[in-house]
Short mmCIF file of C-alpha atoms and ligand atoms in Angstrom, two decimals:
data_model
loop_
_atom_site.label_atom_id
_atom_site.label_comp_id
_atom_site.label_asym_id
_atom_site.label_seq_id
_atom_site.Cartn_x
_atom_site.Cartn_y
_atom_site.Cartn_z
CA UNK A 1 113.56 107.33 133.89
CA UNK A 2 112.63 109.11 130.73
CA UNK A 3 113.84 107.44 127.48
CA UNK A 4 113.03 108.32 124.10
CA UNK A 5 113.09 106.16 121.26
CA UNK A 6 113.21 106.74 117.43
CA UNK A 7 112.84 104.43 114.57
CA UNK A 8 113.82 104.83 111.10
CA UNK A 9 115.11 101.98 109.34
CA UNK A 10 112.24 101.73 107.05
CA UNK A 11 109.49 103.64 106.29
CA UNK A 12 108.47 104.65 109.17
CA UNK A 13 109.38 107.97 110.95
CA UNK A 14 108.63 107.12 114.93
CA UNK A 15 109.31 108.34 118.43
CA UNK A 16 108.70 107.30 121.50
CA UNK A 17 108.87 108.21 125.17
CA UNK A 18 109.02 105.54 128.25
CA UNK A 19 108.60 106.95 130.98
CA UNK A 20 109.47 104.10 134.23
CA UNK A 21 109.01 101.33 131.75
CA UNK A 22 105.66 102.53 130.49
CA UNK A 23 104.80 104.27 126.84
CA UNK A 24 103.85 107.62 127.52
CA UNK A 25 104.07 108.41 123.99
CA UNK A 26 103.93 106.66 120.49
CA UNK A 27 104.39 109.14 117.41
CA UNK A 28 104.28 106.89 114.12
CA UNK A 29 104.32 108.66 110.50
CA UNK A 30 103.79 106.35 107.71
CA UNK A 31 105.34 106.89 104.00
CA UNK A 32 102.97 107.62 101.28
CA UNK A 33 105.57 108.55 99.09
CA UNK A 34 105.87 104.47 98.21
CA UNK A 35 102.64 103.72 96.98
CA UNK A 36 103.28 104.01 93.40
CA UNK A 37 106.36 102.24 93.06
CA UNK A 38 104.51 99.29 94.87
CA UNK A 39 107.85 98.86 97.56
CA UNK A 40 109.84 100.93 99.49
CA UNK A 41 112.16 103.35 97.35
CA UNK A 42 115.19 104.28 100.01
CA UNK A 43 116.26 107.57 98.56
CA UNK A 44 112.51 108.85 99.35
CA UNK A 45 112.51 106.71 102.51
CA UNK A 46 115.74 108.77 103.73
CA UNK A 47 114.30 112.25 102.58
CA UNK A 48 110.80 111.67 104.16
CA UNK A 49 112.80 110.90 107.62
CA UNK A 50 115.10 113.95 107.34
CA UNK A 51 111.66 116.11 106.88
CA UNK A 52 109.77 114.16 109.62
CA UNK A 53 112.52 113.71 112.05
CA UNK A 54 112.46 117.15 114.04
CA UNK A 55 108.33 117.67 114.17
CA UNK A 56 107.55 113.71 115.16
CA UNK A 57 110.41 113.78 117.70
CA UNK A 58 108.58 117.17 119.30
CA UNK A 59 105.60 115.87 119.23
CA UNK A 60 106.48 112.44 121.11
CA UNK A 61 108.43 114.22 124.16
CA UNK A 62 105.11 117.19 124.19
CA UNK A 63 102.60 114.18 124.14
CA UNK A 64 104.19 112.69 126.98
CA UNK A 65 104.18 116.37 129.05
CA UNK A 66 108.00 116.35 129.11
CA UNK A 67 110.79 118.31 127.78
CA UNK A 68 113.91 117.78 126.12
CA UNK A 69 116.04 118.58 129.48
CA UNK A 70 113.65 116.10 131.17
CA UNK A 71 115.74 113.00 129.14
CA UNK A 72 117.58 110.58 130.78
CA UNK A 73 118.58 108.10 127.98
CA UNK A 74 117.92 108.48 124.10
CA UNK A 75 118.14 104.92 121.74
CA UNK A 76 117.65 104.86 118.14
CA UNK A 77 117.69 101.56 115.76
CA UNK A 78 121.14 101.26 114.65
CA UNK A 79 119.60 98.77 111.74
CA UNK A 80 118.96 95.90 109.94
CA UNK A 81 117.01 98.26 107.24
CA UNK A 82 117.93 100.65 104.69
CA UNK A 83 121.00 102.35 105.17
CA UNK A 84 120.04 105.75 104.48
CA UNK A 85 116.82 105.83 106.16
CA UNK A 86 118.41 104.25 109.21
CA UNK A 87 121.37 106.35 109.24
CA UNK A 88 118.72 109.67 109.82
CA UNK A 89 117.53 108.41 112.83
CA UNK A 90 120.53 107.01 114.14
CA UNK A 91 122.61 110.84 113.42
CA UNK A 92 119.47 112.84 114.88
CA UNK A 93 119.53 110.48 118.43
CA UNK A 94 123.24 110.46 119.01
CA UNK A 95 123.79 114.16 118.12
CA UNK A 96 120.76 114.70 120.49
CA UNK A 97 122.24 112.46 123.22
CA UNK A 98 125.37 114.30 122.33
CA UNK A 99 123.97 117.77 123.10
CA UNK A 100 121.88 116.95 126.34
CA UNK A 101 125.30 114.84 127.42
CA UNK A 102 123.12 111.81 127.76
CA UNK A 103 123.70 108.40 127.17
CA UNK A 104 122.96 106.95 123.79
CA UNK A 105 121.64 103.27 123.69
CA UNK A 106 121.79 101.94 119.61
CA UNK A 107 119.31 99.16 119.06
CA UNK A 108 118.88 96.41 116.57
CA UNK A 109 115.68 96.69 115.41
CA UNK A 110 114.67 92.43 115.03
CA UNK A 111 115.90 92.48 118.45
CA UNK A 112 113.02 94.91 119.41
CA UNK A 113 110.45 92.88 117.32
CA UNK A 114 111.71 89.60 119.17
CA UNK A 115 110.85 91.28 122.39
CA UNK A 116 107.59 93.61 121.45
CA UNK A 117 105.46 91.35 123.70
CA UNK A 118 107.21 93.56 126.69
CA UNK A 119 106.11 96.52 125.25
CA UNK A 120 104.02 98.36 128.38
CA UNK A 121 101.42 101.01 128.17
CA UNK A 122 99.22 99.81 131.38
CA UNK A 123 99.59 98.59 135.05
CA UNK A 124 98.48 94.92 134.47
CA UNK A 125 100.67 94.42 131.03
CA UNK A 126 100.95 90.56 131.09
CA UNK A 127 104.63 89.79 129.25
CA UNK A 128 106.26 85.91 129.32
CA UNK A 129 107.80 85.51 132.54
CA UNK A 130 109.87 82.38 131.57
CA UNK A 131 111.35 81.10 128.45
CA UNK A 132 109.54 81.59 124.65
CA UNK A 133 109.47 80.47 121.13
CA UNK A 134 109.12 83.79 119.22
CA UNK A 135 107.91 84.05 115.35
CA UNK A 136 108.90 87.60 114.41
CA UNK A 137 107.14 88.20 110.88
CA UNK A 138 107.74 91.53 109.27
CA UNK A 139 108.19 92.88 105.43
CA UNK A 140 112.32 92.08 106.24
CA UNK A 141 112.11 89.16 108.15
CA UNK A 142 110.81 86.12 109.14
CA UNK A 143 112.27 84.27 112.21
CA UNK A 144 111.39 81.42 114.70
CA UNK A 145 113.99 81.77 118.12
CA UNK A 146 113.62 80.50 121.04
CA UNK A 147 113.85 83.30 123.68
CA UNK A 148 115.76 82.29 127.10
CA UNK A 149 116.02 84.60 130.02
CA UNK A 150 117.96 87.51 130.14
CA UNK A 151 117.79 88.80 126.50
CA UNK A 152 119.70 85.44 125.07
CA UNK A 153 117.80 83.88 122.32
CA UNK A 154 118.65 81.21 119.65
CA UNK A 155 117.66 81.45 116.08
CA UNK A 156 116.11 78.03 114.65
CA UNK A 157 114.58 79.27 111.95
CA UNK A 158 114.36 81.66 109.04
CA UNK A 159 113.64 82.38 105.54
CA UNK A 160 114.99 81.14 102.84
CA UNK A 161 113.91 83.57 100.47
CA UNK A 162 111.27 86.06 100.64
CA UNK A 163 109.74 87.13 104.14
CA UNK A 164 106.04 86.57 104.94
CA UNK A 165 105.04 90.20 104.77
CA UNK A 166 106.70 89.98 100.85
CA UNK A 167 104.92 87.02 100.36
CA UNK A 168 101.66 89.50 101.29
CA UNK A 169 102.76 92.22 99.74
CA UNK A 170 104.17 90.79 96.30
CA UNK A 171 101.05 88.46 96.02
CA UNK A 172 98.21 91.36 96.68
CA UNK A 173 100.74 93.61 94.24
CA UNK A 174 99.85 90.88 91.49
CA UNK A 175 96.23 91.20 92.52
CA UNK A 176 96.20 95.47 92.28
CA UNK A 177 95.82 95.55 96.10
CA UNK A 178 98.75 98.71 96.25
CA UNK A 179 101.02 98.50 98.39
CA UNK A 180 101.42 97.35 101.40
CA UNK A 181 99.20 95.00 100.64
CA UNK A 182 99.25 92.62 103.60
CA UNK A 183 96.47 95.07 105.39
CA UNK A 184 94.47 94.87 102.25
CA UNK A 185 94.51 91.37 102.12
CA UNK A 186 93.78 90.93 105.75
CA UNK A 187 90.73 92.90 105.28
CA UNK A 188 89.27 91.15 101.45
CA UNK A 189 89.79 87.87 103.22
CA UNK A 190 86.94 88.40 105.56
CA UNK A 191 84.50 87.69 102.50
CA UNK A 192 86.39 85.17 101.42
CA UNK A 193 86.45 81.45 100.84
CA UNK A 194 90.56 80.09 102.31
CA UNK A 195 89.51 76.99 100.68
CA UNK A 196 88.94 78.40 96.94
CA UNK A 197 92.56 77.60 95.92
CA UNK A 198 95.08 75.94 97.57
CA UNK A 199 98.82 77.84 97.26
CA UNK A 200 101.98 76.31 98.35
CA UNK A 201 102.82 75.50 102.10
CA UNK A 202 106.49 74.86 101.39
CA UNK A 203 108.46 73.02 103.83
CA UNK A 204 105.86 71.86 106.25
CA UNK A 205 104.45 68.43 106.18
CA UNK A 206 102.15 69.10 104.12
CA UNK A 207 105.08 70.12 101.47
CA UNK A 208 104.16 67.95 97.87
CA UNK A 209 108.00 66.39 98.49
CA UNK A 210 109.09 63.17 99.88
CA UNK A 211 111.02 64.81 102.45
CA UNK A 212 110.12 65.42 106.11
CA UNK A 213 109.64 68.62 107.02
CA UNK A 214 108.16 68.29 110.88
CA UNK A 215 111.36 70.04 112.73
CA UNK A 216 112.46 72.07 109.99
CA UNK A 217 112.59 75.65 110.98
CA UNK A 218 113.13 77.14 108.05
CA UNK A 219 110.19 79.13 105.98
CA UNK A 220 110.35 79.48 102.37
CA UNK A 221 107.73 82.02 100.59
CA UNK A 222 108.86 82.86 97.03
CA UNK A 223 107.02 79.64 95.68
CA UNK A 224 103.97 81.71 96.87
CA UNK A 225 104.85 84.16 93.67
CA UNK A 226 104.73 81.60 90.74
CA UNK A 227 102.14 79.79 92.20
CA UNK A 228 99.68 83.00 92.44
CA UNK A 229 101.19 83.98 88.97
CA UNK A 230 100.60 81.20 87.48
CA UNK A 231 96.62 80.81 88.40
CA UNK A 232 96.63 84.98 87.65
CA UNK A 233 97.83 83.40 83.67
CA UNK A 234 94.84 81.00 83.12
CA UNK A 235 92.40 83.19 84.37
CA UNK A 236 90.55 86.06 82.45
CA UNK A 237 90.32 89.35 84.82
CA UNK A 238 86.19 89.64 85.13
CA UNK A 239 86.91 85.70 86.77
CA UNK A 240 90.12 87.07 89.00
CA UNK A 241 87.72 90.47 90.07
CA UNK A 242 84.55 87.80 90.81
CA UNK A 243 86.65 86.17 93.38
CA UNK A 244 89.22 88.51 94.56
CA UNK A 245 88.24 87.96 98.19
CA UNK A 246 88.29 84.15 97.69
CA UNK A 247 92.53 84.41 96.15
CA UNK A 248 93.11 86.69 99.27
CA UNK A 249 91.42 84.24 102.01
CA UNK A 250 93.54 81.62 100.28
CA UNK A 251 96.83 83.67 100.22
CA UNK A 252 96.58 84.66 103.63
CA UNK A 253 95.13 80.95 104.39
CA UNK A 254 98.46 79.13 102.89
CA UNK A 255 100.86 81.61 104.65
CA UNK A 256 99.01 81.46 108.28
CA UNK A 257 98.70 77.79 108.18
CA UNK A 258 103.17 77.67 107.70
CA UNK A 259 103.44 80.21 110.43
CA UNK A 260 100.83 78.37 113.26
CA UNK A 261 102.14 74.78 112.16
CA UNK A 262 106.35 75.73 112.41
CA UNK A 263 105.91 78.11 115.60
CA UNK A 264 103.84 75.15 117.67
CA UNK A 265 106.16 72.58 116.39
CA UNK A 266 108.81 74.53 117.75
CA UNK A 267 107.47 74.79 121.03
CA UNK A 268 106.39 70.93 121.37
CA UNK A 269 109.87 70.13 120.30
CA UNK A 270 112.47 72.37 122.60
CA UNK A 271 109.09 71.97 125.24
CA UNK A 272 108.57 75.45 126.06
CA UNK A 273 104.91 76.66 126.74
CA UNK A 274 104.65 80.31 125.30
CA UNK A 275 104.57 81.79 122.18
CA UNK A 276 104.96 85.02 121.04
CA UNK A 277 103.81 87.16 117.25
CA UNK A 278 105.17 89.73 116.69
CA UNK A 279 106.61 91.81 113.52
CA UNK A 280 104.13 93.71 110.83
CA UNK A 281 102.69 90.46 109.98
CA UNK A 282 101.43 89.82 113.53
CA UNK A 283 98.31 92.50 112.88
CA UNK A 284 96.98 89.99 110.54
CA UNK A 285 93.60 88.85 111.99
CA UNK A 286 93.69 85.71 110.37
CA UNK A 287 97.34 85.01 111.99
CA UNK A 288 96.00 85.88 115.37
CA UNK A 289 93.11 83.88 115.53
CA UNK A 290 94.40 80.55 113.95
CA UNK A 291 97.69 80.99 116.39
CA UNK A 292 95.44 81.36 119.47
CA UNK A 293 92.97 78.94 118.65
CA UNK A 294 96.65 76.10 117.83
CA UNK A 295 97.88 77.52 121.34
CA UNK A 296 94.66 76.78 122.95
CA UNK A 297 94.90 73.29 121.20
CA UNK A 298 97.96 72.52 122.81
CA UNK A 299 97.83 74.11 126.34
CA UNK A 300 100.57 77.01 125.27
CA UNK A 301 100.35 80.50 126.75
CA UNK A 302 100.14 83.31 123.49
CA UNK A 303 101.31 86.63 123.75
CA UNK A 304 100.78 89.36 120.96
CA UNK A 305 101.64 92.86 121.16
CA UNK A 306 98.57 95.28 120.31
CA UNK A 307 98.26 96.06 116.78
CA UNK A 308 99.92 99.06 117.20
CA UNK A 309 102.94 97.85 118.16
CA UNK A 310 103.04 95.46 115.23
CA UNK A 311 103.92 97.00 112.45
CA UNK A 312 107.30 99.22 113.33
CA UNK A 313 106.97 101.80 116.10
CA UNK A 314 109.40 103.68 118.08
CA UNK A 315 107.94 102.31 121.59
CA UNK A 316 109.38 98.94 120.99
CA UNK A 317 113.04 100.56 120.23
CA UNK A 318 112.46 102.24 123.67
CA UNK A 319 111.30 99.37 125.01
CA UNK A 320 114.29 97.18 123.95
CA UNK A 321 117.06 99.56 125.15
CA UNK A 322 115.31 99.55 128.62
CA UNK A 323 115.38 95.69 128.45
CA UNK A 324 119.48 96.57 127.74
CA UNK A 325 119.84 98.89 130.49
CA UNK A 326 117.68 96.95 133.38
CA UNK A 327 119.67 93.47 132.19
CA UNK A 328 123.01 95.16 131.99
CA UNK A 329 123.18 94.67 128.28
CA UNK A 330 124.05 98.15 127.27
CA UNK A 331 126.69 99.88 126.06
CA UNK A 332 125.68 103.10 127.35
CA UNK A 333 127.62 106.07 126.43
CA UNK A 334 128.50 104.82 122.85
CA UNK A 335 128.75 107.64 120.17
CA UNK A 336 129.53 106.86 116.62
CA UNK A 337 128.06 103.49 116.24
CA UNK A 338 128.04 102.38 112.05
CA UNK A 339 124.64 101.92 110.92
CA UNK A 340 124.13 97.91 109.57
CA UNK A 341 121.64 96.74 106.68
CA UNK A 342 121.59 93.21 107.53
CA UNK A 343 120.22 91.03 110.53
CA UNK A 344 122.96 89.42 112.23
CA UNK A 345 121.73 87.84 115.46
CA UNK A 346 123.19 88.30 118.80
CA UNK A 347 122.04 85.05 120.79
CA UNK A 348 123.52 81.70 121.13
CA UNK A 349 123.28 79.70 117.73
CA UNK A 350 123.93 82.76 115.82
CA UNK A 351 123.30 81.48 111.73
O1 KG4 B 401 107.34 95.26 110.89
P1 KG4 B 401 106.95 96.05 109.70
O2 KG4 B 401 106.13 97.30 109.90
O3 KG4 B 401 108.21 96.49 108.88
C1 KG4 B 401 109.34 95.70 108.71
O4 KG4 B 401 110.18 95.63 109.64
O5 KG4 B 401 109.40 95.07 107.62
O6 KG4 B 401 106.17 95.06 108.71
C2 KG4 B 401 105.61 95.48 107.51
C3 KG4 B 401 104.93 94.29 106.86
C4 KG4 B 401 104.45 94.57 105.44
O7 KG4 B 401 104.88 93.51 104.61
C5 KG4 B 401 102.95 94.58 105.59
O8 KG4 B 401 102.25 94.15 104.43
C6 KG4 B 401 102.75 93.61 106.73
O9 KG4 B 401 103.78 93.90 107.62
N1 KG4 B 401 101.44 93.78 107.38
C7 KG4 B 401 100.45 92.88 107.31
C8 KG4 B 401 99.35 93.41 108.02
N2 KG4 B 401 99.71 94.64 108.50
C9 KG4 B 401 101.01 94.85 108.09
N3 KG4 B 401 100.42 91.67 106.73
C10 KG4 B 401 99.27 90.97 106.83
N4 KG4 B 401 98.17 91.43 107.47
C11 KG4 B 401 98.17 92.64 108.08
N5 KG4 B 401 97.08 93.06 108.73
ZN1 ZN B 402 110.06 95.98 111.48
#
């Protein structure tokens, strides 16, 4: 089966082709346009996919020797993300479906973060075979489920306020580190000394409150903001350039540490031995070694897509509508379907 995939809901421009379960193909364009409005600006977002849309679809089905007559199933992200940009994608893949007389799968795009770590582009891909606890970090979103067979999975955690790739991205921004700044801060870090300053872990155990925070899901970043602004305001800027690698070791040090601690809790508490990364955030080196090194601690099985399925791509869309289609979970054949901004999720324990 050939089934092409195309993301939009950010700013990314991506397609994909799967052909038999496998990436044959992976087109991703990243935005420039953002840089100097340090975020995403969604009228530029939405133009940038409308120019990208045609060329980056062409060149996933050529990459992957095909043509367009050759497709059996097209899927697009139907959201969360920004309308407009979303909307581009979603248009292009059902009026494509549409034309071919295919069937059109619409996919949530957490969903296909959630379940990246099934993502295929070899013959011995190892995925989780039984039940995991997923933490899905992104620039949106920041989630702990637990992941049960058959595509069912239970939200018991999320963010309060800002998501963990914000708390990168708004932190380096206050820093000069562009943006995104998560990469930027991955990379400085290397030099750097975690312990130079220590930033908030909110609602862990470590939390400066009386309350106990040991099965508490729930993440909360936007203390990370003050607290960086604050020690920006009572330093002069020849100290803050001395030691910019030591304030992005510790950044990236305070927001790791959350992320291992509440994703290995989760897993001793509902007893389930994998875990899974996956989202933007899960490129960060720093994340991947301290959550391997936790789930060697404690015996638990870790799977993280490559890096290039991290940040968003168009082969995890394809892979999640496969997912759909092998599991009976899709509603194949479904024109028309309204784009959606916000995550709502599908599993048990929806919240
Ligand atoms: O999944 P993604 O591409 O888009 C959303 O769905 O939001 O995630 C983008 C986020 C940005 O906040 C970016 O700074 C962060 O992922 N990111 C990183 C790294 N690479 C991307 N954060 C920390 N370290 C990285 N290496
Ligand atoms: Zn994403």
């Amino acid at each position: 089966m050939n089934l092409l995939g195309i993301e939009t809901s950010c700013d990314e421009t991506s397609a994909a082709l799967l052909c038999d379960g496998k990436v044959r193909s992976n087109v991703v364009s990243s935005q420039c346009c953002h840089t100097d409005f340090g975020g995403v600006v969604p009228e530029l977002a939405s133009r940038e996919h409308e120019r990208l849309i045609f060329s980056i679809v062409d060149a996933a089905i050529t990459e992957a020797n095909i043509t367009k007559n050759d497709l059996d199933v097209i899927a697009a992200t139907a959201g969360p993300g920004l309308i407009g940009a979303v909307m581009v994608g979603l248009c292009f893949a059902e009026g494509l479906a549409w034309s071919l007389g295919k069937p059109f799968v619409p996919v949530n795009h957490v969903e296909a973060h959630i379940f990246s770590p099934f993502i295929s582009d070899e013959d011995e891909h190892r995925a989780p075979e039984g039940d995991f606890i997923s933490l899905t970090v992104s620039g949106g979103h920041t989630l702990l489920s637990v992941v049960r067979q058959n595509l069912d999975y239970e939200v018991i955690g999320r963010t309060i306020d800002d998501a963990a790739g914000e708390a990168f991205d708004k932190t380096g921004k206050m820093l000069g580190l562009g943006y995104p700044a998560g990469p930027a801060i991955d990379r400085l870090s290397k030099g750097g000394d975690p312990e130079f300053c220590r930033f908030p872990r909110a609602l862990t155990s470590s939390s400066q409150t009386s309350r106990n925070y040991r099965n508490n899901f729930d993440f909360s970043f936007s203390g990370m903001k003050t607290s960086v602004l604050t020690w920006l305001g009572r330093h002069d800027h020849d100290y803050v350039q001395e030691h910019l690698a030591d304030l992005a070791a510790s950044i990236q040090q305070a927001i790791v540490s959350v992320l291992v601690e509440k994703s290995i809790s989760a897993a001793l508490l509902h007893k389930i031995d994998a875990v899974s990364v996956s989202g933007g955030v899960s490129a960060n080196t720093g994340l991947r070694s301290a959550m391997l090194a936790a789930c060697q601690r404690h015996g638990l099985d870790l799977f993280i897509p490559a890096t290039t399925y991290s940040t968003d791509n168009a082969a995890m869309i394809a892979t999640m509508a496969q997912l759909m289609i092998s599991r009976g979970r899709s509603a194949t054949n479904s024109y028309g379907i309204a784009p959606f901004a916000r995550f709502i999720p599908a599993g048990k324990g929806a919240r």
